[in-house]
CSV table of C-alpha atoms in Angstrom, one decimal:
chain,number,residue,atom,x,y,z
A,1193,UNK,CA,315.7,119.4,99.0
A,1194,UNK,CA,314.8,122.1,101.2
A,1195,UNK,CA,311.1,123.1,101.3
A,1196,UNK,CA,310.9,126.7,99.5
A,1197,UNK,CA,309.4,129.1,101.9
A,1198,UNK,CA,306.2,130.9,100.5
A,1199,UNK,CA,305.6,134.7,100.6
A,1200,UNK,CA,303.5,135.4,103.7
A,1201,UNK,CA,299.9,135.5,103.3
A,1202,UNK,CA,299.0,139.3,103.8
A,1203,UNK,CA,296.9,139.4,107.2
A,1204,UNK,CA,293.2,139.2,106.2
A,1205,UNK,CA,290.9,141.6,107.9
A,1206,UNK,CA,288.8,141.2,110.4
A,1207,UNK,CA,285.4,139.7,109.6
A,1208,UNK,CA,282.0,141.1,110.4
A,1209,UNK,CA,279.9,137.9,112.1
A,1210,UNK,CA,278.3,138.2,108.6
A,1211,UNK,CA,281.8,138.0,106.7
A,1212,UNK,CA,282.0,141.8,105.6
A,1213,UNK,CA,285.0,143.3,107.3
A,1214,UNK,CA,284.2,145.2,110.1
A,1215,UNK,CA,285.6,148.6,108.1
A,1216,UNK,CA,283.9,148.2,105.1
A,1217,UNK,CA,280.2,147.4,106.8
A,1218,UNK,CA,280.6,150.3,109.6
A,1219,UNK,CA,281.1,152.5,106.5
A,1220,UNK,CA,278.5,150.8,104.0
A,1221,UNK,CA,275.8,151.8,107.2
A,1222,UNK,CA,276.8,155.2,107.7
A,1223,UNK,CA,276.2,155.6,103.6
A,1224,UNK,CA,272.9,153.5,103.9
A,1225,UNK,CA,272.3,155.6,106.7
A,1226,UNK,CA,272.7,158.9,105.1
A,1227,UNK,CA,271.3,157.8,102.1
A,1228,UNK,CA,267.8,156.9,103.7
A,1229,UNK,CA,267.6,159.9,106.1
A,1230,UNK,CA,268.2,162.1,102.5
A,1231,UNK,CA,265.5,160.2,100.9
A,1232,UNK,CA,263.3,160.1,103.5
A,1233,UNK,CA,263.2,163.6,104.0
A,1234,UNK,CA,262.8,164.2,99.9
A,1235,UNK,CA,260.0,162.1,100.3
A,1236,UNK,CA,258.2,163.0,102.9
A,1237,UNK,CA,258.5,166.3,101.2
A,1238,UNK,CA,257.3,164.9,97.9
A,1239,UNK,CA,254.2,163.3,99.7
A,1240,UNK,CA,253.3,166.4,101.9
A,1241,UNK,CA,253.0,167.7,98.2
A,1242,UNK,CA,251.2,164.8,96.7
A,1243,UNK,CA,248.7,164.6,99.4
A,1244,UNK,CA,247.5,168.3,99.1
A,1245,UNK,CA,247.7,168.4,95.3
A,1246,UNK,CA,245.7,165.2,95.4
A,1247,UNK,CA,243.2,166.4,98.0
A,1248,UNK,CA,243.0,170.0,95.7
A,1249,UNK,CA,242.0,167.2,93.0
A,1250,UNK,CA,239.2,165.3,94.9
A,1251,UNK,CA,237.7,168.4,96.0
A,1252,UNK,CA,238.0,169.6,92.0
A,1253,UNK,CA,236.5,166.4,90.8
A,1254,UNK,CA,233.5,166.6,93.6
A,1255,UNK,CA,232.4,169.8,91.8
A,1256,UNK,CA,232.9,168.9,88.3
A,1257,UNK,CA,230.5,165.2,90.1
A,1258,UNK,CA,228.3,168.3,91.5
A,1259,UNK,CA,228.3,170.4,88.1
A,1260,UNK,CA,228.0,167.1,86.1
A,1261,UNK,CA,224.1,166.5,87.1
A,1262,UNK,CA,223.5,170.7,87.6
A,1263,UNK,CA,221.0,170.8,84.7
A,1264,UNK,CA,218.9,167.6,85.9
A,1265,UNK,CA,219.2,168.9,89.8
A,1266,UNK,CA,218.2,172.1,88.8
A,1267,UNK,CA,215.5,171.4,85.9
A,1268,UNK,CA,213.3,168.8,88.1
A,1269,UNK,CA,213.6,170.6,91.8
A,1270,UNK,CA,215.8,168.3,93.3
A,1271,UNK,CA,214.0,165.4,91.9
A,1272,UNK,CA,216.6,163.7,89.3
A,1273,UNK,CA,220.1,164.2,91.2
A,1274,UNK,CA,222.2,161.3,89.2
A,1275,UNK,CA,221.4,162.3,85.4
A,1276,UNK,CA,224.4,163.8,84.2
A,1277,UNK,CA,223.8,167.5,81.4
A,1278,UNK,CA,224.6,164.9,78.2
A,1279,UNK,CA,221.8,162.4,78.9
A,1280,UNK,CA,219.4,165.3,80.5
A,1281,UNK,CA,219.7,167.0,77.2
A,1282,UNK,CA,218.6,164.4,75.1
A,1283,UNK,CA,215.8,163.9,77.5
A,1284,UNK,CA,215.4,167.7,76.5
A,1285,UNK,CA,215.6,167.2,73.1
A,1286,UNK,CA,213.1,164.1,73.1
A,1287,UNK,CA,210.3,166.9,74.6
A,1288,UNK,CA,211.3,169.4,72.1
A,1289,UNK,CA,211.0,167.3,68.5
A,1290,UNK,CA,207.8,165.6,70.4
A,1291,UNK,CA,204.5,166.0,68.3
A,1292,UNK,CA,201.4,165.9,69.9
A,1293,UNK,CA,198.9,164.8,67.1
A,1294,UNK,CA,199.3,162.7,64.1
A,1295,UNK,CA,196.9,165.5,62.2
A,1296,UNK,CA,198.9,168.8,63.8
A,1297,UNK,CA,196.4,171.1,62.0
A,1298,UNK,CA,193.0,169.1,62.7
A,1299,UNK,CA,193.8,167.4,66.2
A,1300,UNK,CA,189.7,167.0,66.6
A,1301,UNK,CA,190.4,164.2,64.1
A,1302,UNK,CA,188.6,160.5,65.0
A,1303,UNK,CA,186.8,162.6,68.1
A,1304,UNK,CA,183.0,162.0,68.2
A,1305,UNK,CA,182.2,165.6,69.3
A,1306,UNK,CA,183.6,167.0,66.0
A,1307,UNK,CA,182.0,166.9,62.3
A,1308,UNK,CA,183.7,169.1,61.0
A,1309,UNK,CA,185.5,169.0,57.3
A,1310,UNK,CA,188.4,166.8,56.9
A,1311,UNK,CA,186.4,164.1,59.8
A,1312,UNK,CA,187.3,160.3,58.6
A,1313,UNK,CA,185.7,157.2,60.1
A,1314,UNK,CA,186.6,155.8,63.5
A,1315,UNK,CA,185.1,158.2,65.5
A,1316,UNK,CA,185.6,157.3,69.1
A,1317,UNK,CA,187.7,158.2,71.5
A,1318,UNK,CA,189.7,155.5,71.8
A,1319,UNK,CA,190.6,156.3,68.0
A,1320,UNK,CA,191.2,159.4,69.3
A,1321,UNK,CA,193.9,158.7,72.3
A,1322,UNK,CA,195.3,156.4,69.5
A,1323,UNK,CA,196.6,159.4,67.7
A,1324,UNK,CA,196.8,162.0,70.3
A,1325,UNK,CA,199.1,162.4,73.4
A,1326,UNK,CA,201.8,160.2,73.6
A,1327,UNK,CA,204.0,160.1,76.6
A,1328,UNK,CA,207.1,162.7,75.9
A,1329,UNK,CA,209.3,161.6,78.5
A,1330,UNK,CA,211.0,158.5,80.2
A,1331,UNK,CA,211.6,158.0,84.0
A,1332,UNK,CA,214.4,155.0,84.0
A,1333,UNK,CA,213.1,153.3,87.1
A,1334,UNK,CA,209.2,153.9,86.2
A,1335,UNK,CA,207.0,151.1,88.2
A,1336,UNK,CA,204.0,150.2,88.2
A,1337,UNK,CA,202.9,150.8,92.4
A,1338,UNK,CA,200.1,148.4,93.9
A,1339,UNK,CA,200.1,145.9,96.6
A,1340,UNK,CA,201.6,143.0,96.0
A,1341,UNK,CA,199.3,140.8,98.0
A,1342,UNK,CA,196.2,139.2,96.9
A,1343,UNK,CA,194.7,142.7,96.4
A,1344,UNK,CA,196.2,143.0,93.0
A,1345,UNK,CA,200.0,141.7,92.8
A,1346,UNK,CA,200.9,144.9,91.1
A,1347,UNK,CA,198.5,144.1,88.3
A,1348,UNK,CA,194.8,145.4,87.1
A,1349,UNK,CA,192.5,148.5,87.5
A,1350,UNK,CA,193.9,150.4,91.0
A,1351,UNK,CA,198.1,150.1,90.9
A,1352,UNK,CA,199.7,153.2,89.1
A,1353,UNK,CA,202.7,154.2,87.5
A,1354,UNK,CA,205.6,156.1,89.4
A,1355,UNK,CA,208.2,157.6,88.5
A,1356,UNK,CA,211.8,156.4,90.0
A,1357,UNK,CA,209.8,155.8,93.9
A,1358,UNK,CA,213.2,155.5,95.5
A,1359,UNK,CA,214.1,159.2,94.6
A,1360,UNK,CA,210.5,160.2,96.6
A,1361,UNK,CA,212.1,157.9,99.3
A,1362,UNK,CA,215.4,159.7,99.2
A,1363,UNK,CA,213.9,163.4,99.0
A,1364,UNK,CA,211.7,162.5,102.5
A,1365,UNK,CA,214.6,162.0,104.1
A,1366,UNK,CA,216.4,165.0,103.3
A,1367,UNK,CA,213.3,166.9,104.0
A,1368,UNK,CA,213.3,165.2,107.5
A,1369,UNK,CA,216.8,165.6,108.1
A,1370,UNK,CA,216.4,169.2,107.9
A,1371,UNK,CA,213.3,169.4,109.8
A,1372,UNK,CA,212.3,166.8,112.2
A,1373,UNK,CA,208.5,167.8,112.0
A,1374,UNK,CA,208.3,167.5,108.0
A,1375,UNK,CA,205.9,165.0,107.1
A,1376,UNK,CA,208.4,163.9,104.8
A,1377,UNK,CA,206.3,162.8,101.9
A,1378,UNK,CA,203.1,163.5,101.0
A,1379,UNK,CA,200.3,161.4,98.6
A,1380,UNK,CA,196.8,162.5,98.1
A,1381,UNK,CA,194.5,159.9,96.7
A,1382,UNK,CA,191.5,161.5,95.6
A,1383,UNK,CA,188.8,158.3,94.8
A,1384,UNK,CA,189.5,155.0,95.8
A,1385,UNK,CA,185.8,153.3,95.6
A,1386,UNK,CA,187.1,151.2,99.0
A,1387,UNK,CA,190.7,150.0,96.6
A,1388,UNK,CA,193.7,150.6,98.1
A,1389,UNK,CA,196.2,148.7,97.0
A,1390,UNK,CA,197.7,152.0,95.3
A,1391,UNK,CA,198.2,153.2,98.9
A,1392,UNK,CA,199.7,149.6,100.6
A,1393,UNK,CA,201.8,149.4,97.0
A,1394,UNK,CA,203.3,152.7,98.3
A,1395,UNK,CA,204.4,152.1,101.5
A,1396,UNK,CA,205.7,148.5,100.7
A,1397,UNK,CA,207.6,150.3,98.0
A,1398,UNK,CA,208.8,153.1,100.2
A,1399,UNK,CA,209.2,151.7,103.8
A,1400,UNK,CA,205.8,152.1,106.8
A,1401,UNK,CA,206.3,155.7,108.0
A,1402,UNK,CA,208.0,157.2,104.6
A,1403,UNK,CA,204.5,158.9,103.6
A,1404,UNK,CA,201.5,160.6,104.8
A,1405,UNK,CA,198.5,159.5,103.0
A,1406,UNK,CA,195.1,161.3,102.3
A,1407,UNK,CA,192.9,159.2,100.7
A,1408,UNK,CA,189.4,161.1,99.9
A,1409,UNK,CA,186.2,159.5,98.9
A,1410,UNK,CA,182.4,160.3,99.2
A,1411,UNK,CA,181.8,156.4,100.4
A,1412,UNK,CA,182.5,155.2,103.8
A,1413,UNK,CA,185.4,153.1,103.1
A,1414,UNK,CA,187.3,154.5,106.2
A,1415,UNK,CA,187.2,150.9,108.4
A,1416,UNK,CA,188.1,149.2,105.4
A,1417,UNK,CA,190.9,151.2,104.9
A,1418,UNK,CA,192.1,150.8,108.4
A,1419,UNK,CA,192.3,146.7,107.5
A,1420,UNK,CA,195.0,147.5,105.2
A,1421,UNK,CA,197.6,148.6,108.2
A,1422,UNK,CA,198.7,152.1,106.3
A,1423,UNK,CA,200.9,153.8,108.4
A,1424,UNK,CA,200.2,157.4,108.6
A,1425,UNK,CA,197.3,157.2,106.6
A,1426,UNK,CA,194.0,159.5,106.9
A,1427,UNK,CA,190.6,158.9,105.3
A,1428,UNK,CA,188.5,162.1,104.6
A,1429,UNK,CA,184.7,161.0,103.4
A,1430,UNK,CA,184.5,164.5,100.9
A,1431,UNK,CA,185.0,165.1,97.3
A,1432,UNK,CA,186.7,167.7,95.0
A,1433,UNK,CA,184.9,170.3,93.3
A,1434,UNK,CA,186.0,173.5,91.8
A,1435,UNK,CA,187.5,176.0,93.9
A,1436,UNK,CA,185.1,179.3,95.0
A,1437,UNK,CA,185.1,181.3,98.3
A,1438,UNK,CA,187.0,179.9,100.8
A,1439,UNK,CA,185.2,177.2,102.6
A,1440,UNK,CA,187.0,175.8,105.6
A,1441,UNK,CA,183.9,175.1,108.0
A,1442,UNK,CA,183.8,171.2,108.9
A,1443,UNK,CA,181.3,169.1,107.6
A,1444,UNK,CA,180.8,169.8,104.0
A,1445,UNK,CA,180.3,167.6,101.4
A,1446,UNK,CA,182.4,169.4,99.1
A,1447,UNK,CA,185.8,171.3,98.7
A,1448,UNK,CA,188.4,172.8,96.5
A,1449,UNK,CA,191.9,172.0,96.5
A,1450,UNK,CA,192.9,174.7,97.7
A,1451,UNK,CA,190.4,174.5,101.0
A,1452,UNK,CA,191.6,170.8,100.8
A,1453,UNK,CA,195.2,171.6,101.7
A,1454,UNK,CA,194.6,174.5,104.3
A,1455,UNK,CA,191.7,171.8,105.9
A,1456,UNK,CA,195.0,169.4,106.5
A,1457,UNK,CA,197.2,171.8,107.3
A,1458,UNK,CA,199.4,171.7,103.9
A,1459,UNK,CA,199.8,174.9,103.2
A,1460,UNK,CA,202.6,175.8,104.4
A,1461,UNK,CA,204.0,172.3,102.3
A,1462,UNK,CA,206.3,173.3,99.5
A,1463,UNK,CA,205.5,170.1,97.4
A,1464,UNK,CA,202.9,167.3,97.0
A,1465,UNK,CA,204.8,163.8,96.1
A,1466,UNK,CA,202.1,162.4,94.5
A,1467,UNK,CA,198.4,163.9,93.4
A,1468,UNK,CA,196.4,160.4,92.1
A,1469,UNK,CA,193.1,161.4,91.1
A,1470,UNK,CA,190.3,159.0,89.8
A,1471,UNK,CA,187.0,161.3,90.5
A,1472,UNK,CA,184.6,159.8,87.6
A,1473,UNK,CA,184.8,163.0,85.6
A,1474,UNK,CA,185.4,165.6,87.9
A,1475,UNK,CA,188.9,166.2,87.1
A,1476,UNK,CA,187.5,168.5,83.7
A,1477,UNK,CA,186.0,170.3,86.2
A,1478,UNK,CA,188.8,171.0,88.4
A,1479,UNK,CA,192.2,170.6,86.7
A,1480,UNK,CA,192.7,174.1,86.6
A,1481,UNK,CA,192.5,174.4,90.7
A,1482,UNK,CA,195.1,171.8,90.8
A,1483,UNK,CA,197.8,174.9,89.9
A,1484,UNK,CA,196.1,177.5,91.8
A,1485,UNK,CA,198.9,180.3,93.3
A,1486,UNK,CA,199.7,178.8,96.7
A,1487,UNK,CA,198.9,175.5,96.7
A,1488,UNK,CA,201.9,173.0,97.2
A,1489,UNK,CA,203.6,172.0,93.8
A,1490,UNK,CA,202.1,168.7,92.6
A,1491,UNK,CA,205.0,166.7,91.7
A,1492,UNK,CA,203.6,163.8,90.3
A,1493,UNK,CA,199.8,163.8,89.2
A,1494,UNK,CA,198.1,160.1,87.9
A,1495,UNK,CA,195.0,161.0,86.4
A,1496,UNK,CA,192.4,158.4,84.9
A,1497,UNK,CA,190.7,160.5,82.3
A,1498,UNK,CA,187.1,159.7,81.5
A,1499,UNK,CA,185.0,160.1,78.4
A,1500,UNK,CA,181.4,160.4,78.2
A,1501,UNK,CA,179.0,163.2,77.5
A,1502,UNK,CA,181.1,166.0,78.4
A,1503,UNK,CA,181.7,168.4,75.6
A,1504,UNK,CA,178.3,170.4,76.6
A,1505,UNK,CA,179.4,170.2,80.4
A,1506,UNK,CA,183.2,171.6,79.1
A,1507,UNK,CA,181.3,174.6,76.7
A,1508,UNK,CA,179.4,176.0,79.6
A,1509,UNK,CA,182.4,176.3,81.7
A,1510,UNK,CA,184.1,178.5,78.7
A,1511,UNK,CA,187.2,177.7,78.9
A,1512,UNK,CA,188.3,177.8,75.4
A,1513,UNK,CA,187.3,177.5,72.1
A,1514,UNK,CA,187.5,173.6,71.8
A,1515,UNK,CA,184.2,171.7,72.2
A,1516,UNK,CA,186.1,168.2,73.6
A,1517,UNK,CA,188.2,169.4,76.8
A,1518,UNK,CA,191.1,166.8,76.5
A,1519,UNK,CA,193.2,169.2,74.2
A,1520,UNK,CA,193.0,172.5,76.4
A,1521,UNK,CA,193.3,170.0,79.6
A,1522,UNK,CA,196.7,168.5,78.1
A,1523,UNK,CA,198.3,171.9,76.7
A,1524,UNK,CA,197.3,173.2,80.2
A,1525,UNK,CA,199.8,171.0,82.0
A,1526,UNK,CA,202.3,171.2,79.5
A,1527,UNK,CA,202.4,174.8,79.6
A,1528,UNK,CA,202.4,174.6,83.1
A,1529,UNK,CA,205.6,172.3,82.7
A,1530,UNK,CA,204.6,169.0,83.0
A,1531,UNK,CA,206.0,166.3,80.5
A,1532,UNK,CA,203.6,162.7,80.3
A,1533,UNK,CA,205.7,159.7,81.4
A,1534,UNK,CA,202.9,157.0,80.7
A,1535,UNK,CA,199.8,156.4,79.0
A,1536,UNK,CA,198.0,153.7,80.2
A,1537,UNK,CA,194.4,152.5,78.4
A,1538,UNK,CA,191.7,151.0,81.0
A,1539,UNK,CA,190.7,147.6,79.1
A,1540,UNK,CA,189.3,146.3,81.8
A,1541,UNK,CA,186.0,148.1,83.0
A,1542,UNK,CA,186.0,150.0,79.5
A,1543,UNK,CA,186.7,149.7,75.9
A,1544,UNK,CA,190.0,152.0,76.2
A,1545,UNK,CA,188.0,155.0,76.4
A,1546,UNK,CA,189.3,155.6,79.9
A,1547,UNK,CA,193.0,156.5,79.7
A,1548,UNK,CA,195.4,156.2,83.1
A,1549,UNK,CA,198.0,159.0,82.6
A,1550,UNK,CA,201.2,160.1,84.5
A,1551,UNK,CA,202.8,163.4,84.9
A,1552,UNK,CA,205.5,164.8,86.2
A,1553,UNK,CA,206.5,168.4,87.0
A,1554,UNK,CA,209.9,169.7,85.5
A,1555,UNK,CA,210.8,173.4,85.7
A,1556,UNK,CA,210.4,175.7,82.7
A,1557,UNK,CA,213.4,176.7,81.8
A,1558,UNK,CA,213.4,172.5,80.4
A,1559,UNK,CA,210.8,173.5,78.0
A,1560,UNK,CA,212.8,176.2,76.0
A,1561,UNK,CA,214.0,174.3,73.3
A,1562,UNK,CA,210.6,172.8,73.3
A,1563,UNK,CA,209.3,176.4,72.6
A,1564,UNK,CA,211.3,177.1,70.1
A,1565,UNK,CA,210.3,174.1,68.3
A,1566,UNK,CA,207.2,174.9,68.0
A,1567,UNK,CA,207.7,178.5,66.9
A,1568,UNK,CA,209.4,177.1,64.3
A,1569,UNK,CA,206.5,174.5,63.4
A,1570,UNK,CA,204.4,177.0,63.0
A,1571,UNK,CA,200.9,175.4,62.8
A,1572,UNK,CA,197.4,176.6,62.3
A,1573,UNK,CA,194.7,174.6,63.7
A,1574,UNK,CA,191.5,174.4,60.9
A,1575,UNK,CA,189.6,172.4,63.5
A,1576,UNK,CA,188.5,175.1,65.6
């Protein structure tokens, strides 16, 4: 039987290497082609878009970062630049509901000078502190600043409390970024009694060469001081008294503050870092110098405050109507903006009646709700 012929096979195409006909694959890359070059172009249109919306964004969000720690910035001189309005606010609001006496209307009570009606036992001052003049603010990174050698490891009668030492740090070298001659930071140390692990605390906390120090003292402590390695530290062998007539002549015994800081040069200073004083009583004398019209802003003051016989010593220099002078010396500061970051009894040398206490300077305009609080409070002292 004869083989029956199949229908031819139609002729297959060509193949690609790849085994797409050559047709189909030249016309499959001119549409891939035209394809990409369309989206391409779309895109790089889209992304020439994105990128300057997005950069209009980052440059919105750096403000709204910038606006977000305005109050803070603003309220403390440059001091607090990372607190955002929310949490400065309650910091606000912790000043303003603050009370400064457990007996508002008889503040005397528990102080040995006063006899007056109302007077219960415990009359010391100790008792007194006890109820009186609590610390009204919080500084986050607080530290207690003293060497941490065998001097004192941070610990007994000398170190003090700081408030958040890496932001002094940070404003010295702004300030000598702008101006290569700024001292960058400056600390005066007013009584050491030959101690100065405050002073060696600082500059390991802050870096050698961050701070100028002044350290005054009647003793002659200046060689021992120069044992300690202090960069950029001066000793000056006079004390503080209260400012009178200008006395700038060499050689006194004596100055005021404010012939202090034209002696040194600091006059021309817009700000003292830190003011520590420890002067054995003096500082009722001259507390009110320390705020004297052109004198550098104190920033920080640490104050030991010292009992004893005073009241008769605080009447004769008539400075108010109260016979103790720890009331008018607090509502001094405080009016003058400072807030009280730690209270700190000395247990060590004394029964407590020596009290270590930290300030720090905040504008005015923090205060207002503060005011208004105690419009609203409304009380009358019966004590006075």
């Amino acid at each position: 039987m004869e083989p029956v012929d199949k229908a031819p096979a139609p002729a297959q195409a060509a193949k690609s290497p790849r085994g797409f006909p050559r047709g189909a694959a030249t016309i499959g890359i001119i549409i891939l082609l035209i394809s990409s070059i369309s989206l391409l172009s779309s895109g790089c249109s889209n992304l020439r878009s994105f990128t300057l919306q997005d950069s209009e964004q980052l440059d919105n969000n750096n403000e709204n970062d910038a606006d977000k720690f305005s109050l803070a910035r603003t309220q403390s001189f440059g001091f607090f630049n990372d607190i955002t309005n929310d949490n400065w606010k309650i910091l606000q609001n912790m000043v303003a509901q603050h009370w400064n006496h457990k007996f508002p209307e008889r503040p005397l009570t528990h102080h040995p000078t006063w006899r007056g009606a109302g007077q219960s036992g415990q009359l010391r001052i100790p008792a007194w502190y006890q109820t009186n003049f609590e610390p009204n603010f919080s500084c986050q990174f607080e530290k207690r600043i003293g060497a941490t050698g065998e001097v004192s490891r941070g610990n007994g009668d000398g170190p003090k409390w700081i408030c958040d030492p890496h932001r002094i740090k940070r404003l010295a070298a702004e300030r000598k970024a702008q101006d290569p001659n700024h001292p960058g930071c400056v600390i005066y140390s007013i009584g050491s009694a030959g101690d100065f692990s405050f002073e060696k605390g600082m500059e390991e906390e802050l870096g050698p060469g961050t701070c100028e120090y002044h350290i005054f003292d009647m003793g002659d402590f200046e060689e021992k001081m120069k044992l300690q390695n202090i960069s950029r530290a001066h000793f000056h062998r006079w004390g503080l008294d209260t400012q009178g007539e200008e006395n700038t002549q060499p050689g006194a015994e004596f100055y005021g503050l404010k012939d202090t800081v034209k002696l040194l040069g600091h006059d021309n200073l817009d700000v003292i870092d830190v003011f520590k004083i420890d002067c054995e009583k003096c500082e009722w004398r001259i507390y009110r110098d320390w705020l004297l019209s052109g004198l550098p802003s104190l920033q920080q003051i640490q104050v030991e405050i010292h009992s004893g016989n005073i009241g008769k010593m605080h009447q004769a220099e008539k400075h108010d109507h109260d016979i103790s002078p720890e009331i008018p010396f607090f509502e001094f500061l405080e009016e003058a903006g400072y807030v009280r970051f730690h209270k700190e009894p000395n247990i060590q040398y004394n029964d407590g009646s020596c009290e270590e206490y930290a300030f720090l300077k905040l504008d005015k305009e923090f205060f207002a709700a503060r005011k208004k609080m105690l419009a609203e409070r409304n009380i009358t002292r019966v004590d006075i």
